[in-house]
PDB file of C-alpha atoms in Angstrom:
ATOM      1  CA  ASP A 405    -183.069 -54.825 -58.289  1.00 74.00           C
ATOM      2  CA  LEU A 406    -184.413 -57.492 -55.948  1.00 89.00           C
ATOM      3  CA  THR A 407    -185.019 -60.008 -58.750  1.00 93.00           C
ATOM      4  CA  ALA A 408    -181.301 -60.187 -59.476  1.00 93.00           C
ATOM      5  CA  TRP A 409    -180.604 -60.432 -55.714  1.00 93.00           C
ATOM      6  CA  ASP A 410    -183.163 -63.230 -55.397  1.00 94.00           C
ATOM      7  CA  ASN A 411    -181.728 -65.125 -58.412  1.00 94.00           C
ATOM      8  CA  ALA A 412    -178.281 -64.925 -56.891  1.00 95.00           C
ATOM      9  CA  VAL A 413    -179.483 -66.202 -53.522  1.00 94.00           C
ATOM     10  CA  VAL A 414    -181.322 -69.116 -55.227  1.00 96.00           C
ATOM     11  CA  SER A 415    -178.169 -69.899 -57.198  1.00 96.00           C
ATOM     12  CA  ILE A 416    -176.146 -70.037 -53.937  1.00 96.00           C
ATOM     13  CA  GLY A 417    -178.747 -72.302 -52.357  1.00 96.00           C
ATOM     14  CA  THR A 418    -178.661 -74.659 -55.330  1.00 97.00           C
ATOM     15  CA  ALA A 419    -174.849 -74.840 -55.207  1.00 97.00           C
ATOM     16  CA  ARG A 420    -174.960 -75.523 -51.392  1.00 97.00           C
ATOM     17  CA  GLU A 421    -177.520 -78.326 -51.913  1.00 98.00           C
ATOM     18  CA  THR A 422    -175.470 -79.861 -54.693  1.00 98.00           C
ATOM     19  CA  VAL A 423    -172.271 -79.847 -52.607  1.00 98.00           C
ATOM     20  CA  VAL A 424    -174.089 -81.291 -49.594  1.00 97.00           C
ATOM     21  CA  ASP A 425    -175.543 -84.051 -51.845  1.00 98.00           C
ATOM     22  CA  LEU A 426    -172.024 -84.903 -53.142  1.00 98.00           C
ATOM     23  CA  VAL A 427    -170.670 -85.055 -49.558  1.00 97.00           C
ATOM     24  CA  LEU A 428    -173.609 -87.287 -48.440  1.00 97.00           C
ATOM     25  CA  GLN A 429    -173.031 -89.600 -51.352  1.00 97.00           C
ATOM     26  CA  LEU A 430    -169.351 -90.051 -50.358  1.00 97.00           C
ATOM     27  CA  ARG A 431    -170.154 -90.446 -46.648  1.00 95.00           C
ATOM     28  CA  THR A 432    -172.964 -92.927 -47.279  1.00 95.00           C
ATOM     29  CA  LEU A 433    -170.664 -95.063 -49.433  1.00 95.00           C
ATOM     30  CA  ARG A 434    -167.972 -94.987 -46.767  1.00 94.00           C
ATOM     31  CA  ASN A 435    -170.373 -95.903 -43.978  1.00 94.00           C
ATOM     32  CA  ASP A 436    -171.958 -98.735 -45.964  1.00 94.00           C
ATOM     33  CA  VAL A 437    -168.651-100.242 -47.046  1.00 93.00           C
ATOM     34  CA  ASP A 438    -167.129 -99.863 -43.572  1.00 93.00           C
ATOM     35  CA  ALA A 439    -170.094-101.789 -42.129  1.00 92.00           C
ATOM     36  CA  VAL A 440    -169.803-104.534 -44.770  1.00 91.00           C
ATOM     37  CA  MET A 441    -166.064-104.885 -44.308  1.00 91.00           C
ATOM     38  CA  ALA A 442    -166.459-105.000 -40.484  1.00 90.00           C
ATOM     39  CA  ARG A 443    -169.099-107.694 -40.818  1.00 89.00           C
ATOM     40  CA  ARG A 444    -166.849-109.600 -43.232  1.00 87.00           C
ATOM     41  CA  GLU A 445    -163.936-109.429 -40.832  1.00 84.00           C
ATOM     42  CA  ARG A 446    -166.115-110.461 -37.917  1.00 86.00           C
ATOM     43  CA  ASP A 447    -167.416-113.460 -39.901  1.00 84.00           C
ATOM     44  CA  ARG A 448    -163.864-114.414 -40.912  1.00 80.00           C
ATOM     45  CA  LYS A 449    -162.675-114.324 -37.284  1.00 78.00           C
ATOM     46  CA  ALA A 450    -165.731-116.346 -36.138  1.00 83.00           C
ATOM     47  CA  LYS A 451    -164.631-119.174 -38.421  1.00 81.00           C
ATOM     48  CA  LEU A 452    -161.097-119.287 -36.987  1.00 75.00           C
ATOM     49  CA  SER A 453    -159.966-121.310 -33.997  1.00 71.00           C
ATOM     50  CA  PRO A 454    -158.515-119.365 -31.051  1.00 70.00           C
ATOM     51  CA  HIS A 455    -155.004-120.489 -32.105  1.00 66.00           C
ATOM     52  CA  ASP A 456    -155.526-118.992 -35.571  1.00 63.00           C
ATOM     53  CA  LEU A 457    -156.743-115.596 -34.291  1.00 61.00           C
ATOM     54  CA  VAL A 458    -153.185-114.469 -33.654  1.00 64.00           C
ATOM     55  CA  PRO A 459    -151.450-115.174 -36.983  1.00 62.00           C
ATOM     56  CA  GLU A 460    -147.678-114.860 -37.202  1.00 62.00           C
ATOM     57  CA  GLU A 461    -148.004-112.875 -40.432  1.00 68.00           C
ATOM     58  CA  PRO A 462    -150.810-110.471 -41.275  1.00 68.00           C
ATOM     59  CA  VAL A 463    -153.374-111.953 -43.614  1.00 71.00           C
ATOM     60  CA  LYS A 464    -153.281-110.451 -47.091  1.00 82.00           C
ATOM     61  CA  ASP A 465    -156.746-109.431 -48.090  1.00 87.00           C
ATOM     62  CA  PRO A 466    -156.994-107.907 -51.609  1.00 92.00           C
ATOM     63  CA  LEU A 467    -160.521-106.605 -50.938  1.00 93.00           C
ATOM     64  CA  ALA A 468    -159.412-104.835 -47.744  1.00 92.00           C
ATOM     65  CA  GLU A 469    -156.432-103.357 -49.583  1.00 94.00           C
ATOM     66  CA  SER A 470    -158.761-102.156 -52.386  1.00 96.00           C
ATOM     67  CA  TRP A 471    -161.071-100.649 -49.814  1.00 95.00           C
ATOM     68  CA  SER A 472    -158.182 -98.909 -48.054  1.00 95.00           C
ATOM     69  CA  ALA A 473    -157.068 -97.329 -51.325  1.00 97.00           C
ATOM     70  CA  LEU A 474    -160.617 -96.347 -52.265  1.00 97.00           C
ATOM     71  CA  SER A 475    -161.278 -94.985 -48.778  1.00 96.00           C
ATOM     72  CA  THR A 476    -158.226 -92.734 -49.056  1.00 96.00           C
ATOM     73  CA  LYS A 477    -159.527 -91.328 -52.329  1.00 97.00           C
ATOM     74  CA  LEU A 478    -162.989 -90.824 -50.764  1.00 96.00           C
ATOM     75  CA  GLY A 479    -161.388 -88.831 -47.947  1.00 94.00           C
ATOM     76  CA  GLU A 480    -159.460 -86.690 -50.425  1.00 94.00           C
ATOM     77  CA  ARG A 481    -162.560 -86.028 -52.491  1.00 96.00           C
ATOM     78  CA  GLU A 482    -164.560 -85.164 -49.388  1.00 94.00           C
ATOM     79  CA  ARG A 483    -161.932 -82.716 -48.158  1.00 92.00           C
ATOM     80  CA  ARG A 484    -162.094 -80.875 -51.478  1.00 94.00           C
ATOM     81  CA  LEU A 485    -165.856 -80.452 -51.012  1.00 96.00           C
ATOM     82  CA  TRP A 486    -166.042 -79.518 -47.368  1.00 93.00           C
ATOM     83  CA  GLU A 487    -164.166 -79.510 -44.068  1.00 89.00           C
ATOM     84  CA  PRO A 488    -165.300 -82.660 -42.139  1.00 86.00           C
ATOM     85  CA  PRO A 489    -165.988 -82.124 -38.439  1.00 83.00           C
ATOM     86  CA  ASP A 490    -163.124 -84.396 -37.429  1.00 83.00           C
ATOM     87  CA  THR A 491    -160.547 -82.195 -39.257  1.00 81.00           C
ATOM     88  CA  LYS A 492    -157.789 -81.052 -36.971  1.00 85.00           C
ATOM     89  CA  GLY A 493    -156.027 -77.715 -36.990  1.00 82.00           C
ATOM     90  CA  ILE A 494    -156.686 -74.469 -38.713  1.00 81.00           C
ATOM     91  CA  GLN A 495    -157.854 -74.959 -42.282  1.00 78.00           C
ATOM     92  CA  ASP A 496    -157.418 -72.658 -45.259  1.00 76.00           C
ATOM     93  CA  GLU A 497    -161.122 -72.934 -46.084  1.00 78.00           C
ATOM     94  CA  GLN A 498    -160.571 -73.314 -49.800  1.00 88.00           C
ATOM     95  CA  GLU A 499    -162.925 -76.273 -50.140  1.00 93.00           C
ATOM     96  CA  LEU A 500    -165.992 -75.772 -52.277  1.00 96.00           C
ATOM     97  CA  LEU A 501    -168.524 -75.456 -49.433  1.00 96.00           C
ATOM     98  CA  SER A 502    -166.544 -72.641 -47.875  1.00 94.00           C
ATOM     99  CA  GLN A 503    -166.560 -70.812 -51.195  1.00 95.00           C
ATOM    100  CA  VAL A 504    -170.325 -71.223 -51.371  1.00 96.00           C
ATOM    101  CA  THR A 505    -170.652 -69.862 -47.842  1.00 94.00           C
ATOM    102  CA  VAL A 506    -168.492 -66.795 -48.653  1.00 93.00           C
ATOM    103  CA  SER A 507    -170.788 -66.125 -51.640  1.00 93.00           C
ATOM    104  CA  ASP A 508    -173.770 -66.490 -49.329  1.00 93.00           C
ATOM    105  CA  TRP A 509    -172.319 -64.018 -46.834  1.00 93.00           C
ATOM    106  CA  SER A 510    -171.653 -61.535 -49.629  1.00 90.00           C
ATOM    107  CA  MET A 511    -175.264 -61.645 -50.700  1.00 90.00           C
ATOM    108  CA  GLY A 512    -176.550 -61.546 -47.123  1.00 86.00           C
ATOM    109  CA  SER A 513    -174.774 -58.280 -46.504  1.00 85.00           C
ATOM    110  CA  GLN A 514    -176.900 -56.412 -49.010  1.00 86.00           C
ATOM    111  CA  TYR A 515    -180.371 -56.322 -50.479  1.00 87.00           C
ATOM    112  CA  LYS A 516    -179.685 -55.027 -53.935  1.00 91.00           C
ATOM    113  CA  ALA A 517    -178.483 -56.408 -57.250  1.00 91.00           C
ATOM    114  CA  PRO A 518    -175.166 -58.220 -56.851  1.00 94.00           C
ATOM    115  CA  SER A 519    -172.027 -56.253 -57.724  1.00 93.00           C
ATOM    116  CA  PRO A 520    -169.754 -57.485 -60.594  1.00 94.00           C
ATOM    117  CA  THR A 521    -167.374 -58.901 -57.981  1.00 93.00           C
ATOM    118  CA  ILE A 522    -170.145 -60.944 -56.340  1.00 93.00           C
ATOM    119  CA  LEU A 523    -171.424 -62.076 -59.741  1.00 95.00           C
ATOM    120  CA  ALA A 524    -167.913 -63.256 -60.681  1.00 96.00           C
ATOM    121  CA  ARG A 525    -167.673 -65.171 -57.378  1.00 95.00           C
ATOM    122  CA  LEU A 526    -171.095 -66.731 -57.988  1.00 96.00           C
ATOM    123  CA  GLU A 527    -170.080 -67.790 -61.504  1.00 97.00           C
ATOM    124  CA  SER A 528    -166.888 -69.296 -60.140  1.00 96.00           C
ATOM    125  CA  VAL A 529    -168.805 -71.253 -57.547  1.00 97.00           C
ATOM    126  CA  LYS A 530    -171.267 -72.448 -60.137  1.00 97.00           C
ATOM    127  CA  GLN A 531    -168.503 -73.684 -62.465  1.00 98.00           C
ATOM    128  CA  LYS A 532    -166.630 -75.401 -59.613  1.00 97.00           C
ATOM    129  CA  THR A 533    -169.816 -77.055 -58.455  1.00 98.00           C
ATOM    130  CA  GLN A 534    -170.611 -78.337 -61.906  1.00 98.00           C
ATOM    131  CA  ALA A 535    -167.017 -79.641 -62.253  1.00 98.00           C
ATOM    132  CA  ALA A 536    -167.320 -81.377 -58.856  1.00 98.00           C
ATOM    133  CA  VAL A 537    -170.547 -83.111 -59.962  1.00 98.00           C
ATOM    134  CA  ALA A 538    -168.886 -84.282 -63.173  1.00 98.00           C
ATOM    135  CA  GLU A 539    -165.764 -85.490 -61.380  1.00 98.00           C
ATOM    136  CA  GLN A 540    -167.797 -87.382 -58.762  1.00 98.00           C
ATOM    137  CA  LYS A 541    -169.969 -88.973 -61.453  1.00 98.00           C
ATOM    138  CA  ALA A 542    -166.881 -90.161 -63.260  1.00 98.00           C
ATOM    139  CA  PHE A 543    -165.342 -91.412 -60.010  1.00 98.00           C
ATOM    140  CA  PHE A 544    -168.435 -93.451 -59.151  1.00 98.00           C
ATOM    141  CA  GLU A 545    -168.702 -94.810 -62.679  1.00 98.00           C
ATOM    142  CA  THR A 546    -165.128 -96.039 -62.717  1.00 98.00           C
ATOM    143  CA  GLU A 547    -163.369 -96.604 -59.391  1.00 97.00           C
ATOM    144  CA  VAL A 548    -166.372 -97.093 -57.147  1.00 97.00           C
ATOM    145  CA  LYS A 549    -168.103 -99.314 -59.703  1.00 96.00           C
ATOM    146  CA  ALA A 550    -164.915-101.423 -60.004  1.00 96.00           C
ATOM    147  CA  PHE A 551    -164.728-101.829 -56.178  1.00 96.00           C
ATOM    148  CA  LEU A 552    -168.415-102.710 -55.922  1.00 94.00           C
ATOM    149  CA  ALA A 553    -167.839-105.363 -58.582  1.00 94.00           C
ATOM    150  CA  GLN A 554    -165.039-106.732 -56.344  1.00 94.00           C
ATOM    151  CA  LEU A 555    -167.415-106.831 -53.413  1.00 92.00           C
ATOM    152  CA  GLU A 556    -170.028-108.643 -55.535  1.00 91.00           C
ATOM    153  CA  GLN A 557    -167.420-111.202 -56.675  1.00 93.00           C
ATOM    154  CA  ALA A 558    -166.399-111.782 -53.016  1.00 89.00           C
ATOM    155  CA  GLY A 559    -170.074-112.458 -52.234  1.00 87.00           C
ATOM    156  CA  VAL A 560    -170.459-109.353 -50.039  1.00 83.00           C
ATOM    157  CA  PRO A 561    -172.720-106.977 -52.018  1.00 77.00           C
ATOM    158  CA  LEU A 562    -173.885-103.682 -50.661  1.00 78.00           C
ATOM    159  CA  VAL A 563    -177.590-103.456 -50.179  1.00 68.00           C
ATOM    160  CA  THR A 564    -177.818 -99.676 -50.797  1.00 66.00           C
ATOM    161  CA  HIS A 565    -176.044 -99.594 -54.152  1.00 58.00           C
TER     162      HIS A 565
END
């Protein structure tokens, strides 16, 4: 039954698009904040005299510390979704995008209605994708929102958010 096959392929495509959108959301945030923090540091150094550029003790910057903590969480979230190109070593390929890809390969190897095993895999991918969307939404509504408020208070708002 090609209708069932087609529905399964569309479902896989939807899951892939959703995972890619989640990854892009994380990477865009990281790139934007990295640029803002680099500009902030450059501006801070421009105001210092040459003598002050080499401080005896590192300067404590709560905003940079908050960004470092949030950046670590962004990296962890991203690695659960996909394997970034800069990942070193052999990976176990258990991230969500790999699971979507395995489902895609399963459907690409046949042109008939999906087997119960493939349907179970598709359902698992669908549920995991929905859970990832919910988790990311909650993450952005809490932790990211709190950090963006810190940026705003420091007078360094992001243009894209």
